[in-house]
mmCIF file of C-alpha atoms in Angstrom:
data_model
loop_
_atom_site.group_PDB
_atom_site.id
_atom_site.type_symbol
_atom_site.label_atom_id
_atom_site.label_comp_id
_atom_site.label_asym_id
_atom_site.label_seq_id
_atom_site.Cartn_x
_atom_site.Cartn_y
_atom_site.Cartn_z
ATOM 1 C CA MET A 1 -12.814 -26.571 4.069
ATOM 2 C CA THR A 2 -12.933 -23.134 2.431
ATOM 3 C CA ASN A 3 -15.694 -20.919 1.123
ATOM 4 C CA ALA A 4 -15.817 -18.268 -1.562
ATOM 5 C CA ILE A 5 -13.769 -15.113 -1.322
ATOM 6 C CA GLN A 6 -15.684 -12.099 -0.001
ATOM 7 C CA LYS A 7 -14.876 -8.424 -0.591
ATOM 8 C CA HIS A 8 -15.314 -5.795 2.122
ATOM 9 C CA LEU A 9 -14.922 -2.036 1.765
ATOM 10 C CA TRP A 10 -13.712 0.167 4.643
ATOM 11 C CA ALA A 11 -17.264 1.262 5.467
ATOM 12 C CA ASP A 12 -18.682 -2.263 5.748
ATOM 13 C CA LEU A 13 -15.969 -4.109 7.687
ATOM 14 C CA GLY A 14 -18.595 -4.685 10.370
ATOM 15 C CA ASN A 15 -20.250 -7.125 7.977
ATOM 16 C CA ALA A 16 -17.187 -9.348 7.710
ATOM 17 C CA PRO A 17 -17.830 -12.975 8.715
ATOM 18 C CA ALA A 18 -17.800 -13.742 12.439
ATOM 19 C CA ALA A 19 -15.873 -16.914 11.673
ATOM 20 C CA SER A 20 -12.311 -18.127 11.243
ATOM 21 C CA GLY A 21 -10.336 -17.587 8.087
ATOM 22 C CA ILE A 22 -7.660 -15.619 6.318
ATOM 23 C CA TYR A 23 -7.763 -12.045 4.995
ATOM 24 C CA ALA A 24 -5.786 -9.624 2.872
ATOM 25 C CA TRP A 25 -5.769 -5.821 2.812
ATOM 26 C CA TYR A 26 -5.355 -3.926 -0.461
ATOM 27 C CA TYR A 27 -5.000 -0.268 -1.384
ATOM 28 C CA SER A 28 -6.775 1.038 -4.462
ATOM 29 C CA PRO A 29 -4.535 3.741 -6.017
ATOM 30 C CA GLU A 30 -6.102 7.124 -6.624
ATOM 31 C CA ILE A 31 -5.304 10.281 -8.549
ATOM 32 C CA THR A 32 -8.105 12.709 -7.778
ATOM 33 C CA ASP A 33 -9.803 14.862 -10.419
ATOM 34 C CA PHE A 34 -8.210 17.920 -8.796
ATOM 35 C CA ASP A 35 -4.693 16.482 -8.946
ATOM 36 C CA LEU A 36 -5.225 15.192 -12.481
ATOM 37 C CA GLU A 37 -6.378 18.522 -13.905
ATOM 38 C CA ARG A 38 -3.795 20.536 -11.958
ATOM 39 C CA THR A 39 -0.991 18.268 -13.172
ATOM 40 C CA ILE A 40 -2.018 18.357 -16.825
ATOM 41 C CA GLU A 41 -2.378 22.142 -16.715
ATOM 42 C CA ALA A 42 1.002 22.582 -14.997
ATOM 43 C CA VAL A 43 2.787 20.377 -17.542
ATOM 44 C CA GLN A 44 1.165 22.068 -20.519
ATOM 45 C CA SER A 45 2.025 25.532 -19.209
ATOM 46 C CA ALA A 46 5.620 24.694 -18.254
ATOM 47 C CA THR A 47 8.137 26.737 -20.242
ATOM 48 C CA GLU A 48 11.037 24.393 -19.491
ATOM 49 C CA ARG A 49 11.123 20.643 -20.148
ATOM 50 C CA SER A 50 12.747 20.082 -16.770
ATOM 51 C CA GLU A 51 9.827 21.786 -15.024
ATOM 52 C CA ALA A 52 7.288 19.584 -16.864
ATOM 53 C CA GLU A 53 9.209 16.462 -15.820
ATOM 54 C CA ARG A 54 9.453 17.704 -12.217
ATOM 55 C CA VAL A 55 5.648 18.051 -12.115
ATOM 56 C CA ILE A 56 5.193 14.513 -13.475
ATOM 57 C CA ARG A 57 7.637 13.041 -10.946
ATOM 58 C CA ALA A 58 5.889 14.884 -8.123
ATOM 59 C CA VAL A 59 2.452 13.473 -8.923
ATOM 60 C CA LEU A 60 3.751 9.932 -9.493
ATOM 61 C CA ASP A 61 5.755 9.929 -6.266
ATOM 62 C CA GLY A 62 3.228 11.813 -4.167
ATOM 63 C CA ARG A 63 0.008 10.180 -5.337
ATOM 64 C CA LEU A 64 1.184 6.664 -6.202
ATOM 65 C CA PHE A 65 4.669 5.392 -5.429
ATOM 66 C CA HIS A 66 5.281 6.493 -1.847
ATOM 67 C CA TYR A 67 2.368 4.409 -0.538
ATOM 68 C CA PHE A 68 4.236 1.280 -1.690
ATOM 69 C CA GLU A 69 7.709 2.190 -0.473
ATOM 70 C CA GLU A 70 9.354 -0.584 1.533
ATOM 71 C CA GLU A 71 11.047 0.094 4.868
ATOM 72 C CA PRO A 72 14.882 0.301 4.569
ATOM 73 C CA TYR A 73 17.036 -2.783 4.994
ATOM 74 C CA THR A 74 20.042 -2.729 7.303
ATOM 75 C CA ALA A 75 22.912 -4.211 5.315
ATOM 76 C CA ALA A 76 26.315 -5.373 6.546
ATOM 77 C CA ILE A 77 29.291 -6.318 4.380
ATOM 78 C CA SER A 78 32.503 -7.798 5.712
ATOM 79 C CA GLY A 79 35.390 -9.968 4.566
ATOM 80 C CA PRO A 80 38.639 -11.474 5.882
ATOM 81 C CA LEU A 81 41.078 -8.665 6.765
ATOM 82 C CA LYS A 82 38.749 -6.182 5.087
ATOM 83 C CA PRO A 83 36.938 -3.181 6.501
ATOM 84 C CA ALA A 84 33.318 -3.830 7.528
ATOM 85 C CA TYR A 85 30.476 -1.705 6.233
ATOM 86 C CA VAL A 86 27.053 -1.339 7.809
ATOM 87 C CA GLY A 87 24.296 0.914 6.631
ATOM 88 C CA SER A 88 20.719 1.464 5.635
ATOM 89 C CA LEU A 89 19.508 0.616 2.138
ATOM 90 C CA ALA A 90 16.477 2.609 1.056
ATOM 91 C CA HIS A 91 13.894 1.316 -1.400
ATOM 92 C CA GLU A 92 14.204 3.230 -4.673
ATOM 93 C CA THR A 93 10.711 3.920 -6.039
ATOM 94 C CA ALA A 94 11.457 6.770 -8.425
ATOM 95 C CA ALA A 95 9.677 6.765 -11.764
ATOM 96 C CA SER A 96 11.753 5.707 -14.745
ATOM 97 C CA ALA A 97 13.129 8.449 -16.971
ATOM 98 C CA SER A 98 11.294 7.025 -19.995
ATOM 99 C CA LEU A 99 7.924 7.076 -18.220
ATOM 100 C CA VAL A 100 8.442 10.632 -17.022
ATOM 101 C CA SER A 101 9.485 11.699 -20.522
ATOM 102 C CA ARG A 102 6.398 10.193 -22.173
ATOM 103 C CA LEU A 103 4.030 11.818 -19.705
ATOM 104 C CA ALA A 104 5.786 15.168 -19.934
ATOM 105 C CA SER A 105 5.336 15.054 -23.713
ATOM 106 C CA GLU A 106 1.717 13.879 -23.560
ATOM 107 C CA PRO A 107 0.219 14.675 -20.128
ATOM 108 C CA GLU A 108 -3.273 13.711 -21.351
ATOM 109 C CA ARG A 109 -2.074 10.083 -21.067
ATOM 110 C CA LEU A 110 -2.543 10.514 -17.325
ATOM 111 C CA ARG A 111 -6.324 10.294 -17.805
ATOM 112 C CA THR A 112 -6.156 6.728 -19.130
ATOM 113 C CA ILE A 113 -3.543 5.768 -16.525
ATOM 114 C CA ARG A 114 -5.683 7.181 -13.707
ATOM 115 C CA ASP A 115 -8.783 5.310 -14.889
ATOM 116 C CA ALA A 116 -6.923 1.999 -15.211
ATOM 117 C CA LEU A 117 -5.214 2.340 -11.826
ATOM 118 C CA THR A 118 -8.569 3.014 -10.168
ATOM 119 C CA LEU A 119 -9.713 -0.424 -11.372
ATOM 120 C CA SER A 120 -6.410 -2.203 -10.746
ATOM 121 C CA ALA A 121 -6.938 -3.459 -7.167
ATOM 122 C CA PRO A 122 -6.816 -6.305 -6.342
ATOM 123 C CA MET A 123 -6.301 -8.008 -9.714
ATOM 124 C CA PHE A 124 -3.045 -6.182 -10.468
ATOM 125 C CA SER A 125 -2.025 -5.331 -6.894
ATOM 126 C CA SER A 126 0.254 -6.700 -4.215
ATOM 127 C CA PRO A 127 -1.515 -7.092 -0.875
ATOM 128 C CA LEU A 128 -0.616 -4.647 1.880
ATOM 129 C CA TYR A 129 -1.097 -7.229 4.613
ATOM 130 C CA ILE A 130 -2.138 -10.881 4.917
ATOM 131 C CA GLY A 131 -3.403 -12.327 8.186
ATOM 132 C CA MET A 132 -5.547 -14.988 9.779
ATOM 133 C CA ALA A 133 -8.063 -14.828 12.590
ATOM 134 C CA SER A 134 -10.324 -17.090 14.583
ATOM 135 C CA VAL A 135 -12.967 -14.362 14.256
ATOM 136 C CA LEU A 136 -12.449 -12.301 11.120
ATOM 137 C CA ARG A 137 -14.944 -9.595 12.064
ATOM 138 C CA SER A 138 -13.216 -8.907 15.378
ATOM 139 C CA ARG A 139 -9.721 -8.866 13.881
ATOM 140 C CA LEU A 140 -10.681 -6.500 11.093
ATOM 141 C CA ALA A 141 -12.493 -4.247 13.564
ATOM 142 C CA ARG A 142 -9.254 -4.122 15.584
ATOM 143 C CA HIS A 143 -7.278 -3.151 12.482
ATOM 144 C CA LYS A 144 -9.793 -0.400 11.742
ATOM 145 C CA GLU A 145 -9.725 0.904 15.308
ATOM 146 C CA LEU A 146 -5.916 1.114 15.322
ATOM 147 C CA ILE A 147 -5.744 2.794 11.911
ATOM 148 C CA GLU A 148 -8.235 5.452 13.021
ATOM 149 C CA ARG A 149 -6.343 5.980 16.298
ATOM 150 C CA PHE A 150 -2.919 6.299 14.679
ATOM 151 C CA ARG A 151 -4.194 8.661 11.992
ATOM 152 C CA SER A 152 -4.748 11.205 14.766
ATOM 153 C CA ILE A 153 -1.071 10.952 15.790
ATOM 154 C CA VAL A 154 1.819 12.395 13.841
ATOM 155 C CA PRO A 155 3.977 9.332 13.104
ATOM 156 C CA ARG A 156 7.641 9.505 13.939
ATOM 157 C CA ASP A 157 9.973 8.163 11.257
ATOM 158 C CA GLY A 158 11.553 4.906 12.277
ATOM 159 C CA HIS A 159 8.972 4.015 14.883
ATOM 160 C CA THR A 160 7.755 0.435 14.726
ATOM 161 C CA SER A 161 5.474 -1.518 16.971
ATOM 162 C CA GLN A 162 6.080 -4.977 18.384
ATOM 163 C CA SER A 163 2.485 -5.898 17.605
ATOM 164 C CA SER A 164 1.890 -6.975 14.011
ATOM 165 C CA ASP A 165 -1.642 -5.564 14.052
ATOM 166 C CA ALA A 166 -0.428 -2.242 15.451
ATOM 167 C CA GLY A 167 2.554 -2.275 13.099
ATOM 168 C CA PHE A 168 0.309 -2.576 10.061
ATOM 169 C CA ALA A 169 -2.007 0.186 11.294
ATOM 170 C CA TRP A 170 0.971 2.406 12.106
ATOM 171 C CA GLN A 171 2.389 1.975 8.618
ATOM 172 C CA VAL A 172 -0.983 2.851 7.073
ATOM 173 C CA ALA A 173 -1.094 6.029 9.179
ATOM 174 C CA LYS A 174 2.558 6.876 8.568
ATOM 175 C CA ARG A 175 2.101 6.645 4.800
ATOM 176 C CA LYS A 176 -1.144 8.652 5.026
ATOM 177 C CA ILE A 177 -3.003 5.981 3.072
ATOM 178 C CA PRO A 178 -6.650 7.113 2.772
ATOM 179 C CA PRO A 179 -8.721 4.489 4.664
ATOM 180 C CA GLU A 180 -11.627 4.829 2.240
ATOM 181 C CA ARG A 181 -9.307 3.474 -0.475
ATOM 182 C CA LEU A 182 -8.620 0.298 1.528
ATOM 183 C CA LEU A 183 -10.435 -2.945 0.844
ATOM 184 C CA VAL A 184 -10.253 -6.399 2.395
ATOM 185 C CA PHE A 185 -10.820 -9.858 0.984
ATOM 186 C CA THR A 186 -11.706 -12.686 3.367
ATOM 187 C CA CYS A 187 -11.789 -16.443 2.916
ATOM 188 C CA LEU A 188 -13.404 -18.688 5.521
ATOM 189 C CA ILE A 189 -11.326 -21.624 6.755
ATOM 190 C CA SER A 190 -13.659 -23.879 8.681
ATOM 191 C CA SER A 191 -11.009 -26.460 9.538
ATOM 192 C CA ASP A 192 -9.961 -26.387 13.195
ATOM 193 C CA ASP A 193 -6.633 -28.167 12.670
ATOM 194 C CA GLY A 194 -4.598 -24.959 12.286
ATOM 195 C CA ALA A 195 -4.772 -24.906 8.505
ATOM 196 C CA ALA A 196 -5.367 -21.120 8.513
ATOM 197 C CA VAL A 197 -1.966 -20.622 10.180
ATOM 198 C CA ASP A 198 -0.260 -22.657 7.463
ATOM 199 C CA ILE A 199 -2.117 -20.853 4.676
ATOM 200 C CA GLU A 200 -1.214 -17.439 6.126
ATOM 201 C CA ASN A 201 2.400 -18.545 6.444
ATOM 202 C CA ILE A 202 2.592 -19.683 2.819
ATOM 203 C CA LEU A 203 0.775 -16.664 1.373
ATOM 204 C CA ASN A 204 3.084 -14.254 3.202
ATOM 205 C CA ARG A 205 6.077 -15.977 1.604
ATOM 206 C CA ILE A 206 4.801 -16.049 -1.946
ATOM 207 C CA CYS A 207 2.812 -12.782 -2.094
ATOM 208 C CA TYR A 208 5.207 -10.472 -0.171
ATOM 209 C CA PRO A 209 2.662 -8.100 1.380
ATOM 210 C CA ILE A 210 4.281 -4.673 1.569
ATOM 211 C CA LEU A 211 3.247 -3.950 5.157
ATOM 212 C CA GLY A 212 3.200 -7.537 6.374
ATOM 213 C CA ARG A 213 5.537 -10.204 7.649
ATOM 214 C CA ASN A 214 7.624 -12.095 5.151
#
């Protein structure tokens, strides 16, 4: 049996239900007032088109896209009597040329984009992580503790943890995701027949959480 979905902000995770269920973490994208005004001013004052487009790419990559960058895949290609190739495939998150061009021509469009993106999570967002817990409050408190601990450490590229909880927290710290922009949705699963495990399994395979297990 399930209950209604509940929303929890970073500051009130301690009020999450002390009961079993599933949960999903989301990140609410943010372009600050400072970054917005500085970007618009820099684009409008640019003397070269290429400089205006460089400024647009920098704010899109730095303030939005890099938080959602997937970890690289290791790919291997081989064939009968053919050379074998093995290498790392990086996730390409660069802004499209057409988007950059439009914003370089009309940087004021960033105001509407910023306002819409601020409201976009979770309705238009992919989850960062989906999990289940026998005690949601304790599990979310553990996530929060690990995120705060890892934020005090300079992450090393390529480091991953064997623990899924620690791995999620490490990725949040590595990407420098602001914790105050994180939010969690919980759903109580009162059944004790392991249904929460099945639901978590299915959701991870159809929702593809960026920092979760697929």
